[in-house]
Amino acid sequence: MDEREAMRPRTRLLLALIVAVYLALGVAFSVIVPLGESPDEVDHFLYARFVAENGRFPVMFPNAADNETMEANQPPLYYLAGAWLVRMTGSAAAMPWQENECYTFDPMDNGRAHFYLHTPAEAFPYQGDALAFHLVRLLSVLIGAVTVLLTFFLGRHIIGSEVGGLVAAGILAFNPQFVFINASVNNDVLTACLGAAIVLASIALAQRPTIGRSLLAGLLVGLGLLTKFALLALWPLTLLGVFVPLLRPPSRPARPALRVLRHTILLLIVPILVSAWWYVRNWRLYGDALAWEVHLQAKGEQVLRTSPLGLHDLLAFARIHFQSYWGWFGWLKIQLPGWAYGLLLALVLISLLGLAWQLGRLLRLFIRRRGGHLLAVGTAPALLLGLLAALSIYASLLRYILTINWSGYQGRLAYAAAAPVAALLAAGWLAVVEGVKRPFLSPLFPLIGLALTLGSLLGLLAPAYARPALYQPPPEASRACLRLGDALLLEAYDVPPRVQPGEPLPVTLYGYGRSAADHARLRLELVGGERVVVGAAEVDWHWSAGEVFSQTVLLPVATDVQPARAVLRVGLLDGTGGWQAAATVEGTAVAAPSGLTTVKLAPSEPFTPTPEKQLNALFDEQLALIGYDVTGQGVTLYWQALAEMPHDYTTFVHVLDEAGEMVAQSDSQPTDGVYPTSIWDVGEVVADGKLVNLGGETAVTLAIGVYDATTLLRLPVTVAGQPQPDDLLRLPLNNTRSD
């Protein structure tokens, strides 16, 4: 079929309808799916944002934490287009992109589906970063529409009919995963578009090579190399295209070798002129034109294969790749039901059967007539070039997973061949339809795809990302990420950092129903010093599967309790009053009841002692020893907090002889850790009793100090501005004894 042949009005109308429905679906996906909830989407956006703000490209560093974006190794074309849109929105504070600590990649865990925490700041009307993000998503949707159009023309060439083009366009446009990816910020979007364009340009060269077509094909390859290096696999197709006309005996051009040489030179030079600057930059920065090694260093064990690729890995690749080619949403957690993958597999196998029959017929003709020219007439060149395009991309992907683990199995990584794959599937499908003489079945494949896409949008993604539940718990809430029993995920909590005896402690709990529960009894306990329960409360809960809910519980605290760092525990009770099992979101068992956080049990009134011996020794301007008492059993130190302290310090009293040798000691946190230094208020005074033998005949000096038990480093001591040797406060023992 001549590519210049005009479409019939009915075909034009149906193609417009396919594109319009795709656009509507793409926009709907982009609105319903929260920002960042597509694999690596935030890093793709941050690349575009960096270019917009800095006017230069990000640099990849081996240490992941040093990178502005983990996609900094990618070629820049898609991000340049995105940066233009980001710049249009003006500068705004960057969104925080706080990861959801309760997220797991296990689709069977029945947990929340969002990888990031979200707030109403992302909601319509969009502003700042949210507006910029949605604009780049819209750009992706529009690029996807171009890919659908190119797929129509590919299908028309490969199949030889407008119906074939429509079926090919429909198969791609209504692939649920294709719509999902093309509604996100991802350079795979432009990769798919340019992949389709390169294959179409190769077919055009195979039909009738011209200087203009060679220049266009070279330009497309160059742009492809500036989008994703995977498109290098399609470069040889353009070169192959210029050789196809030589197989047509009736119209061999004069001086064919010179003509082929001219086109070959253009197809080699133009891509280099367009894209070489990027790879030279990489070589100068990293000593590696592809920035491959620095990329692997930055990603590290997150993506690297730890064992050689084996049969088990290939089987896993086949399953994961097929399913994620058609429908693994979010961060690979929201999946189609099993029957949907079975239905898609049946459609693909039927199509491959029809495609194999077509290729077999072509091979039989070639063998029977012994004529290579048969490969250069009709739809044969387009069919073979489309097939080679798909095989080239998959050969490149298989080479990729020799190094990369299962994260490299994703279907979108083959979307450079999405258009020719759709056209080949359409060719095989229509061959079967023609064979069974049921033309009304022609649109069945794309219509099933459309139904699955709508079902994915309304039945999977909309419930998973329903607003306003998506915004709960708020990002500022502390994450618990505890599975209590089989049905409840305790996501987060809000608890005041302190409470006084006799006051109620308000505890806000945020839950998510992993499965429905008609009745559940939840118990909260506040455990103080010596593991004594100083407060408890029980509440009755019920929820439905997928429900997000919260409740504030007032936990009463006893009046006769000593200051302490208390532990707040939570758990579900079973029918006998025992604790139900608890686990992390990954399924690792934890103690039941489970500790949520600590709360300061503050003194009911300030402590104002009158030490027998008063002094003012400063320990690193954090603590002051304001006095002490000596008793028959040891020493009581009186400390005052001068600043908030980051550590639970250990205090000590060493008893020294005349030679400075230690004859007795007592090292412990104040109050034996029940009321540690990290929770003291500035200005607060705390008594610290030390049991130590002071009655030895050789004892002459007390040495007092403070240190961090994790580093064993002492805090420097000053008295009246004078630093004390060895970071010790030395006191003569005969001046400390009580009469």
XYZ file of C-alpha atoms in Angstrom:
739
model
C 0.000 0.000 0.000
C 1.337 3.419 -0.968
C 1.754 5.610 2.082
C 0.409 8.549 0.079
C -2.930 6.877 -0.548
C -5.730 8.946 0.990
C -7.865 7.445 3.727
C -11.525 6.855 3.120
C -13.838 9.153 5.114
C -15.135 6.256 7.202
C -11.588 5.229 8.090
C -10.706 8.800 8.959
C -13.732 8.998 11.236
C -12.948 5.708 12.987
C -9.298 6.670 13.437
C -10.333 10.019 14.899
C -12.680 8.164 17.246
C -9.884 5.837 18.402
C -7.562 8.783 19.049
C -10.304 10.761 20.804
C -11.178 7.859 23.104
C -7.483 7.311 23.813
C -7.066 11.012 24.670
C -10.062 10.916 26.999
C -8.696 7.816 28.717
C -5.221 9.307 28.950
C -6.466 12.509 30.553
C -8.646 10.499 32.958
C -5.689 8.312 33.950
C -3.492 11.381 34.456
C -6.080 12.967 36.760
C -7.053 9.874 38.761
C -3.544 8.507 39.308
C -1.807 10.670 41.946
C 1.401 12.438 41.036
C 4.419 10.178 41.220
C 2.435 6.939 41.320
C 4.068 5.463 38.237
C 7.493 3.776 38.357
C 10.303 6.355 38.594
C 7.890 9.143 37.635
C 9.116 11.588 40.273
C 12.721 11.217 39.123
C 11.679 11.829 35.515
C 9.856 14.987 36.602
C 12.782 16.147 38.748
C 15.020 15.873 35.665
C 12.750 18.247 33.740
C 12.443 20.531 36.764
C 16.229 20.669 37.187
C 16.733 21.651 33.550
C 14.020 24.315 33.824
C 15.537 25.839 36.961
C 19.242 25.553 36.160
C 19.465 25.715 32.380
C 21.771 22.688 32.323
C 21.582 18.924 32.594
C 21.908 17.046 35.897
C 25.044 15.021 36.546
C 24.925 11.429 37.762
C 26.927 10.620 40.899
C 27.878 7.160 42.193
C 26.337 7.908 45.589
C 22.553 7.854 45.238
C 22.023 10.521 47.906
C 24.084 13.037 45.906
C 21.816 12.916 42.846
C 19.198 15.506 41.978
C 17.423 12.734 40.092
C 18.138 9.042 39.666
C 17.404 9.426 35.943
C 20.350 11.805 35.363
C 22.016 9.217 33.116
C 19.154 9.378 30.590
C 19.474 11.279 27.287
C 17.766 14.682 27.476
C 15.219 15.136 24.666
C 12.036 14.257 26.572
C 13.139 16.326 29.547
C 13.915 19.368 27.418
C 10.300 19.366 26.252
C 9.124 18.885 29.823
C 11.408 21.655 31.096
C 9.769 24.119 28.712
C 6.391 23.361 30.286
C 7.778 23.519 33.827
C 9.314 26.914 33.084
C 5.938 28.169 31.882
C 4.440 27.643 35.348
C 7.031 29.834 37.062
C 9.119 28.999 40.102
C 7.469 27.377 43.098
C 8.492 25.488 46.183
C 9.366 21.904 45.339
C 6.954 19.240 46.513
C 8.391 17.112 49.348
C 7.833 13.653 47.762
C 7.724 11.849 51.098
C 7.694 8.086 50.602
C 4.979 5.983 52.203
C 6.793 3.855 54.776
C 3.871 1.416 54.851
C 4.113 0.618 51.119
C 5.202 -2.800 49.921
C 5.631 -4.092 46.380
C 3.654 -7.229 47.219
C 0.306 -7.055 45.355
C -1.121 -9.675 47.726
C -0.613 -7.774 50.986
C -3.940 -5.880 50.758
C -2.223 -2.682 51.875
C -2.324 0.867 50.563
C -1.455 1.361 46.907
C 0.338 4.721 46.993
C 4.134 4.834 47.038
C 4.214 8.482 48.147
C 2.268 10.410 50.760
C -0.129 12.945 49.256
C -1.853 16.114 50.409
C -4.737 18.287 49.157
C -2.088 20.650 47.744
C -2.041 18.329 44.711
C -5.780 18.737 44.110
C -7.470 20.858 41.445
C -7.051 23.761 40.760
C -3.437 22.772 40.234
C -0.714 25.164 41.297
C 3.069 25.250 41.401
C 4.766 21.899 41.075
C 1.416 20.111 40.783
C 0.483 22.240 37.764
C 3.873 21.686 36.145
C 3.622 17.943 36.765
C 0.172 17.728 35.180
C 1.306 19.747 32.163
C 4.161 17.325 31.515
C 1.715 14.447 31.933
C -0.543 16.077 29.353
C 2.435 16.330 27.005
C 2.937 12.582 27.450
C -0.715 11.920 26.604
C -0.379 13.964 23.401
C 2.823 12.173 22.413
C 0.959 8.911 22.956
C -1.740 10.091 20.545
C 0.950 10.595 17.898
C 2.170 7.057 18.587
C -1.360 5.735 18.043
C -1.568 7.573 14.707
C 1.799 6.203 13.604
C 0.635 2.722 14.580
C -2.314 3.088 12.231
C 0.047 3.762 9.337
C 2.320 0.915 10.392
C -0.642 -1.441 10.502
C -1.835 -0.253 7.115
C 1.592 -0.973 5.614
C 2.112 -4.314 7.333
C -1.401 -5.656 6.729
C -2.204 -3.867 3.497
C -5.595 -2.496 4.496
C -7.120 0.384 6.397
C -8.970 -2.092 8.592
C -5.587 -3.487 9.574
C -4.375 -0.016 10.471
C -7.449 0.631 12.597
C -7.121 -2.669 14.451
C -3.412 -2.017 15.082
C -4.126 1.493 16.373
C -6.924 0.150 18.566
C -4.781 -2.608 20.061
C -2.169 -0.054 21.107
C -4.532 2.753 22.117
C -6.539 0.419 24.343
C -3.665 -1.424 25.960
C -4.347 -0.505 29.628
C -0.652 -0.297 30.494
C 0.169 1.814 27.439
C -2.470 4.338 28.478
C -1.206 4.290 32.064
C 2.431 4.906 31.084
C 1.485 7.546 28.525
C -0.475 9.385 31.211
C 2.676 9.701 33.330
C 5.988 11.548 33.193
C 8.337 9.026 31.610
C 10.768 9.069 28.695
C 9.370 5.695 27.563
C 6.495 7.753 26.140
C 8.700 9.526 23.601
C 10.695 6.321 23.096
C 7.556 4.517 21.896
C 6.663 7.384 19.578
C 10.101 7.653 17.988
C 10.346 3.862 17.777
C 7.146 3.838 15.713
C 8.432 6.696 13.556
C 11.779 4.993 12.876
C 10.110 1.737 11.803
C 7.691 3.658 9.587
C 10.594 5.604 8.051
C 12.419 2.322 7.383
C 9.352 0.972 5.590
C 9.157 4.159 3.531
C 12.796 3.697 2.506
C 12.059 0.101 1.556
C 9.232 1.296 -0.706
C 11.102 4.113 -2.413
C 14.367 5.483 -1.039
C 14.876 9.213 -1.554
C 17.324 11.724 -0.137
C 14.520 13.338 1.837
C 13.448 10.033 3.336
C 17.011 9.142 4.267
C 17.494 12.519 5.929
C 14.237 12.080 7.841
C 15.112 8.547 8.932
C 18.556 9.693 10.063
C 17.045 12.597 11.972
C 14.568 10.276 13.704
C 17.343 7.880 14.712
C 19.361 10.806 16.068
C 16.397 12.057 18.064
C 15.837 8.509 19.277
C 19.416 8.331 20.551
C 18.738 11.597 22.405
C 15.684 9.999 24.017
C 16.750 6.511 25.055
C 19.751 4.460 24.045
C 17.530 1.404 23.531
C 16.458 2.907 20.189
C 19.949 2.168 18.860
C 18.559 -1.310 18.141
C 16.339 0.168 15.402
C 19.121 2.022 13.571
C 20.051 -1.005 11.387
C 16.451 -1.164 10.121
C 16.891 2.130 8.295
C 20.019 0.792 6.614
C 18.230 -2.412 5.704
C 15.386 -0.410 4.194
C 17.553 1.117 1.462
C 18.629 -2.351 0.274
C 15.106 -3.705 -0.210
C 14.471 -2.024 -3.615
C 17.517 -3.830 -5.008
C 15.542 -7.077 -4.753
C 12.940 -5.888 -7.267
C 14.231 -7.030 -10.705
C 11.854 -5.072 -12.942
C 12.788 -1.675 -11.575
C 16.385 -1.904 -10.453
C 17.839 1.603 -10.627
C 20.873 2.479 -12.649
C 24.128 2.358 -10.717
C 22.423 0.798 -7.659
C 25.620 0.511 -5.630
C 26.234 4.267 -5.791
C 22.645 5.000 -4.838
C 22.745 2.642 -1.857
C 26.078 4.120 -0.775
C 24.640 7.640 -0.863
C 21.691 6.686 1.339
C 23.880 4.634 3.668
C 26.223 7.565 4.260
C 23.286 9.794 5.132
C 21.808 7.191 7.471
C 25.139 6.848 9.264
C 26.188 10.485 9.452
C 22.926 12.268 10.279
C 22.231 10.375 13.549
C 25.816 10.994 14.650
C 25.573 14.707 13.874
C 22.321 14.959 15.820
C 23.215 12.954 18.930
C 26.984 12.580 19.266
C 27.338 15.662 21.496
C 25.425 13.950 24.292
C 27.587 10.837 24.282
C 30.777 12.917 24.067
C 29.558 14.810 27.155
C 29.038 11.531 28.978
C 32.490 10.318 28.006
C 34.078 13.481 29.342
C 32.081 13.333 32.594
C 32.159 9.620 33.364
C 34.663 8.024 30.993
C 31.647 6.100 29.684
C 29.536 7.289 26.753
C 26.410 5.605 28.136
C 26.950 6.604 31.798
C 26.201 2.946 32.454
C 28.718 2.264 35.209
C 27.891 5.341 37.271
C 24.202 4.499 36.892
C 24.778 0.997 38.257
C 26.863 2.364 41.123
C 24.092 4.790 42.071
C 21.329 2.180 41.879
C 23.493 -0.526 43.473
C 21.855 -3.664 44.821
C 18.461 -2.159 44.104
C 18.702 -3.215 40.448
C 21.752 -5.444 40.010
C 21.375 -9.141 39.310
C 23.043 -11.211 42.007
C 23.190 -14.526 40.132
C 23.543 -15.577 36.486
C 20.404 -15.503 34.356
C 18.881 -18.978 34.376
C 15.787 -20.814 33.203
C 13.879 -19.825 36.337
C 14.685 -16.173 35.632
C 13.550 -16.477 32.016
C 10.238 -17.966 33.118
C 9.827 -15.136 35.633
C 10.698 -12.659 32.891
C 8.062 -14.139 30.582
C 5.341 -13.900 33.242
C 6.214 -10.478 34.659
C 6.934 -8.953 31.283
C 3.691 -10.156 29.730
C 1.542 -9.054 32.642
C 3.241 -5.677 33.041
C 3.100 -5.095 29.269
C -0.691 -5.103 29.553
C -1.479 -4.071 33.106
C 0.676 -3.560 36.197
C -0.322 -0.170 37.576
C 1.001 2.147 40.247
C 4.408 1.108 41.477
C 3.792 -2.402 40.060
C 1.327 -3.242 42.827
C -2.125 -2.825 41.267
C -2.660 -5.726 38.891
C -5.435 -6.967 36.670
C -7.403 -9.997 37.878
C -6.011 -13.340 36.797
C -8.792 -14.004 34.286
C -7.894 -10.766 32.470
C -4.312 -11.925 31.911
C -5.682 -15.260 30.732
C -7.962 -13.519 28.240
C -5.132 -11.313 26.977
C -2.859 -14.331 26.657
C -5.496 -16.098 24.566
C -5.820 -13.068 22.261
C -2.045 -12.784 21.888
C -1.603 -16.506 21.208
C -4.353 -16.453 18.580
C -2.682 -13.457 16.956
C 0.746 -15.091 17.041
C -0.755 -18.205 15.460
C -2.143 -16.106 12.624
C 1.158 -14.246 12.261
C 3.062 -17.533 12.103
C 0.699 -18.732 9.374
C 1.362 -15.546 7.369
C 5.124 -15.873 7.757
C 4.924 -19.539 6.823
C 3.013 -18.700 3.661
C 5.622 -16.093 2.748
C 8.407 -18.597 3.359
C 6.702 -21.225 1.204
C 6.371 -18.746 -1.670
C 10.022 -17.810 -1.327
C 11.128 -21.449 -1.434
C 8.760 -22.453 -4.218
C 9.613 -19.606 -6.582
C 13.234 -19.178 -5.514
C 12.879 -15.437 -5.792
C 14.247 -12.984 -3.295
C 12.156 -10.315 -5.032
C 9.100 -11.744 -3.255
C 10.481 -10.245 -0.053
C 10.460 -6.798 -1.656
C 6.912 -6.570 -2.990
C 3.494 -6.068 -1.448
C 3.317 -6.011 2.330
C 6.280 -8.359 2.786
C 8.931 -5.641 3.420
C 6.757 -3.892 5.997
C 5.904 -7.177 7.699
C 9.531 -8.278 7.888
C 10.812 -4.876 9.016
C 8.131 -4.724 11.704
C 9.091 -8.201 12.861
C 12.796 -7.318 12.885
C 12.022 -4.176 14.885
C 10.274 -6.188 17.590
C 13.005 -8.835 17.643
C 15.733 -6.174 17.854
C 14.159 -4.455 20.849
C 13.615 -7.756 22.649
C 17.172 -8.873 21.925
C 18.359 -5.604 23.476
C 16.084 -6.137 26.493
C 17.360 -9.683 27.029
C 20.903 -8.328 26.958
C 19.831 -5.753 29.555
C 18.482 -8.317 32.027
C 21.777 -10.183 32.009
C 22.874 -7.386 34.368
C 19.593 -6.087 35.818
C 17.288 -8.006 38.156
C 13.494 -8.361 37.931
C 13.082 -4.585 37.763
C 14.262 -4.906 34.160
C 11.390 -7.258 33.296
C 8.819 -4.455 33.075
C 6.775 -4.432 29.888
C 7.220 -0.692 29.332
C 10.925 -1.298 28.709
C 9.923 -2.887 25.377
C 7.634 -0.015 24.370
C 10.220 1.125 21.831
C 8.570 -1.639 19.778
C 5.014 -1.092 21.061
C 3.759 0.175 17.702
C 5.203 -2.606 15.501
C 4.132 -5.204 18.080
C 0.562 -3.878 17.923
C 0.676 -3.953 14.128
C 2.011 -7.521 14.090
C -0.663 -8.645 16.549
C -3.281 -7.002 14.345
C -1.870 -8.793 11.293
C -2.061 -12.156 13.022
C -5.502 -11.475 14.484
C -6.969 -10.467 11.124
C -5.369 -13.476 9.437
C -7.279 -15.738 11.839
C -10.485 -13.712 11.397
C -10.124 -14.027 7.634
C -9.393 -17.741 7.951
C -12.574 -18.420 9.934
C -14.547 -16.052 7.672
C -15.916 -13.999 10.556
C -15.118 -10.373 9.616
C -17.335 -9.026 12.392
C -14.676 -10.300 14.841
C -12.071 -7.872 13.466
C -12.519 -5.221 16.202
C -12.864 -7.751 19.040
C -9.226 -7.523 20.196
C -9.199 -3.713 20.576
C -12.711 -3.705 22.042
C -11.650 -6.157 24.743
C -8.660 -3.904 25.384
C -10.975 -0.912 25.696
C -13.164 -2.759 28.198
C -10.117 -3.745 30.259
C -8.789 -0.185 30.166
C -12.094 1.234 31.384
C -12.313 -1.484 34.007
C -8.777 -0.726 35.176
C -9.540 2.972 35.448
C -12.878 2.702 37.220
C -12.550 -0.612 39.034
C -8.898 -0.602 40.110
C -7.269 2.821 40.019
C -10.187 5.017 41.072
C -10.864 2.999 44.264
C -7.156 2.597 45.046
C -6.553 6.346 44.809
C -9.924 7.628 46.015
C -9.958 11.150 47.419
C -10.048 12.376 50.167
C -8.986 9.023 51.664
C -5.740 9.332 49.669
C -4.742 12.274 51.861
C -5.115 10.263 55.077
C -3.168 9.812 57.235
C -1.609 13.275 56.829
C 2.134 13.247 56.081
C 2.932 14.821 59.447
C 1.424 11.865 61.329
C 3.963 9.382 62.694
C 3.993 6.105 60.775
C 3.211 2.850 62.585
C 2.985 0.427 59.635
C 1.720 -2.426 61.800
C -0.530 -5.281 60.818
C -2.778 -6.034 63.775
C -4.490 -9.363 63.334
C -5.343 -10.331 59.765
C -7.665 -7.473 58.893
C -6.179 -4.193 60.145
C -3.256 -2.082 59.015
C -2.445 0.538 61.630
C -0.839 3.128 59.394
C -0.087 6.067 61.642
C -0.764 7.864 64.879
C -0.655 11.288 66.500
C 0.356 11.442 70.166
C 1.479 14.450 72.247
C 5.113 14.082 73.336
C 4.259 14.499 77.032
C 1.519 14.055 79.581
C 1.230 14.753 83.298
C -0.199 12.408 85.918
C -3.976 12.544 86.092
C -4.351 14.055 82.624
C -5.888 12.135 79.680
C -3.518 11.361 76.813
C -5.222 11.945 73.416
C -4.126 9.286 70.915
C -5.276 9.549 67.290
C -4.997 6.279 65.361
C -5.232 5.934 61.566
C -6.323 2.547 60.296
C -6.840 0.835 56.945
C -9.046 -2.183 56.444
C -7.045 -4.954 54.779
C -10.267 -6.939 54.942
C -13.656 -6.286 56.520
C -14.224 -6.646 60.263
C -17.652 -6.352 61.894
C -16.234 -6.102 65.396
C -12.730 -5.647 66.740
C -11.536 -4.556 70.143
C -8.411 -2.425 70.258
C -6.480 -1.806 73.464
C -3.997 0.971 74.237
C -1.617 0.811 77.180
C 0.817 3.374 78.592
C 3.662 1.578 80.368
C 5.807 3.583 82.786
C 8.813 2.779 84.948
C 9.353 -0.811 86.073
C 6.951 -1.869 83.258
C 3.910 -0.755 85.235
C 0.777 0.035 83.196
C -0.121 3.596 84.230
C -2.966 4.065 81.756
C -5.157 1.955 79.464
C -8.157 2.300 77.169
C -10.173 -0.033 74.941
C -12.307 0.865 71.935
C -14.605 -1.115 69.650
C -13.851 -0.774 65.950
C -15.408 -2.016 62.737
C -14.457 -1.338 59.132
C -14.926 -2.483 55.561
C -12.242 -3.712 53.184
C -10.244 -0.795 51.806
C -11.722 1.694 54.279
C -9.480 4.456 55.632
C -10.557 5.610 59.072
C -9.280 7.362 62.180
C -10.318 7.787 65.802
C -9.032 9.794 68.740
C -8.930 7.883 72.022
C -8.542 9.617 75.393
C -6.279 7.398 77.448
C -6.563 8.142 81.206
C -3.278 8.361 83.135
C -2.997 7.489 86.826
C -2.302 10.274 89.297
C 0.299 8.515 91.452
C 3.006 7.847 88.867
C 6.671 8.770 88.832
C 8.311 10.701 85.981
C 9.401 8.321 83.228
C 9.789 7.766 79.539
C 6.630 5.714 79.096
C 5.929 3.370 76.186
C 2.596 3.534 74.357
C 1.537 0.033 73.259
C -1.302 -1.042 71.002
C -2.893 -4.285 69.918
C -6.108 -6.053 68.974
C -7.762 -8.386 71.455
C -9.213 -11.737 70.484
C -12.440 -13.217 71.820
C -10.741 -14.496 74.983
C -9.079 -11.186 75.823
C -5.671 -12.282 74.545
C -3.573 -10.351 72.096
C -3.924 -11.039 68.370
C -0.710 -11.486 66.389
C 1.076 -8.401 65.090
C 3.520 -7.998 62.211
C 5.300 -5.438 60.069
C 3.903 -4.636 56.627
C 6.406 -7.120 55.188
C 4.895 -9.829 57.400
C 7.670 -10.103 60.000
C 6.175 -10.991 63.380
C 6.567 -8.442 66.182
C 5.595 -8.451 69.845
C 1.929 -8.116 70.708
C 1.022 -5.645 72.059
C 3.367 -3.547 69.932
C 5.186 -0.428 71.044
C 4.116 2.623 69.052
C 6.133 5.430 70.591
C 7.368 6.898 73.844
C 5.684 9.634 75.856
C 7.213 11.754 78.587
C 5.464 11.268 81.911
C 6.296 14.698 83.273
C 6.436 15.552 86.984
C 3.175 16.890 88.353
C 5.092 19.883 89.731
C 8.685 21.189 89.420
C 11.339 19.500 91.547
C 13.232 22.049 93.704
C 15.803 20.284 95.906
C 18.100 21.790 98.544
C 21.363 19.867 98.151
C 23.693 19.488 101.123
C 26.590 20.501 98.916
C 25.944 23.134 96.271
C 28.086 23.888 93.241
C 27.806 24.806 89.568
C 29.773 22.520 87.284
C 28.889 22.698 83.575
C 29.055 19.672 81.299
C 29.358 20.817 77.676
C 26.803 23.579 78.324
C 24.133 20.857 78.278
C 24.021 19.825 81.928
C 24.831 21.535 85.189
C 25.607 19.677 88.391
C 24.052 22.062 90.913
C 24.671 19.983 94.024
C 24.820 16.592 95.656
C 24.099 14.694 98.858
C 26.276 12.010 100.399
C 24.581 9.187 102.278
C 25.671 5.965 103.844
C 24.743 4.135 100.623
C 26.266 6.460 98.089
C 25.714 9.819 96.405
C 22.667 11.648 95.071
C 23.514 14.061 92.240
C 21.251 16.953 91.279
C 21.334 17.799 87.589
C 19.774 20.720 85.760
C 19.195 20.647 81.997
C 20.705 23.677 80.256
C 19.657 22.664 76.729
C 17.739 19.974 74.902
C 19.930 16.901 74.817
C 20.129 14.598 71.772
C 21.343 11.547 73.694
C 20.511 9.496 76.746
C 23.693 10.294 78.633
C 25.275 8.058 81.254
C 26.449 9.690 84.482
C 29.028 8.190 86.794
C 30.650 8.487 90.191
C 34.130 6.972 90.543
C 35.824 6.679 93.931
C 39.603 7.186 93.633
C 42.520 6.544 95.968
C 45.544 8.786 96.511
C 47.207 7.423 93.378
C 44.137 8.215 91.314
C 43.228 4.559 90.925
C 39.530 3.670 91.010
C 38.438 1.671 94.048
C 34.637 1.848 93.516
C 32.274 3.091 90.849
C 28.677 3.549 89.758
C 27.869 4.145 86.072
C 24.243 4.409 84.946
C 21.746 6.655 83.274
C 19.932 8.936 85.721
C 17.093 7.034 87.440
C 18.530 3.893 85.788
C 17.172 5.024 82.431
C 13.564 5.356 83.550
C 13.758 9.131 83.040
C 16.679 9.665 80.615
C 18.332 12.973 79.746
C 16.910 13.196 76.201
C 13.412 13.981 77.540
C 14.382 16.549 80.160
C 13.009 20.045 79.712
C 15.391 22.986 79.696
C 15.702 24.168 83.290
C 14.353 20.927 84.737
C 16.114 19.523 87.825
C 16.423 15.751 88.310
C 17.790 13.709 91.221
C 20.243 10.967 90.231
C 21.012 8.450 92.990
C 24.212 6.402 92.759
C 24.801 3.362 94.948
C 28.550 3.282 95.559
C 30.783 2.285 98.478
C 32.403 5.403 99.949
C 33.740 3.799 103.121
C 36.946 2.260 101.878
C 40.049 3.290 103.831
C 41.907 4.321 100.688
C 39.095 6.415 99.204
C 40.070 10.082 99.004
C 38.392 11.569 95.892
C 35.075 11.500 94.037
C 35.306 11.759 90.227
C 32.044 12.690 88.502
C 31.444 12.716 84.764
C 28.986 12.301 81.909
C 29.415 10.344 78.678
C 27.539 9.058 75.639
C 27.350 5.273 75.921
C 27.324 4.835 72.135
C 30.673 6.607 71.639
C 32.112 6.470 75.191
C 33.101 10.125 74.768
C 32.859 12.246 77.905
C 31.303 15.677 77.987
C 33.865 18.411 78.764
C 33.553 19.873 82.274
C 34.118 23.465 83.360
C 33.939 25.041 86.809
C 33.934 28.836 86.996
C 35.026 28.849 83.373
C 38.009 26.554 83.985
C 38.176 23.256 82.031
C 38.678 20.216 84.248
C 41.386 17.641 83.442
C 40.268 14.383 81.817
C 36.687 15.743 81.593
C 36.192 14.813 85.254
C 34.858 16.817 88.177
C 37.070 15.847 91.142
C 35.833 16.459 94.666
C 37.799 15.663 97.861
C 35.957 12.912 99.655
C 36.651 14.302 103.133
C 34.777 17.469 102.103
C 31.799 15.466 100.925
C 31.111 13.239 103.917
C 28.098 14.113 106.018
C 28.711 14.602 109.721
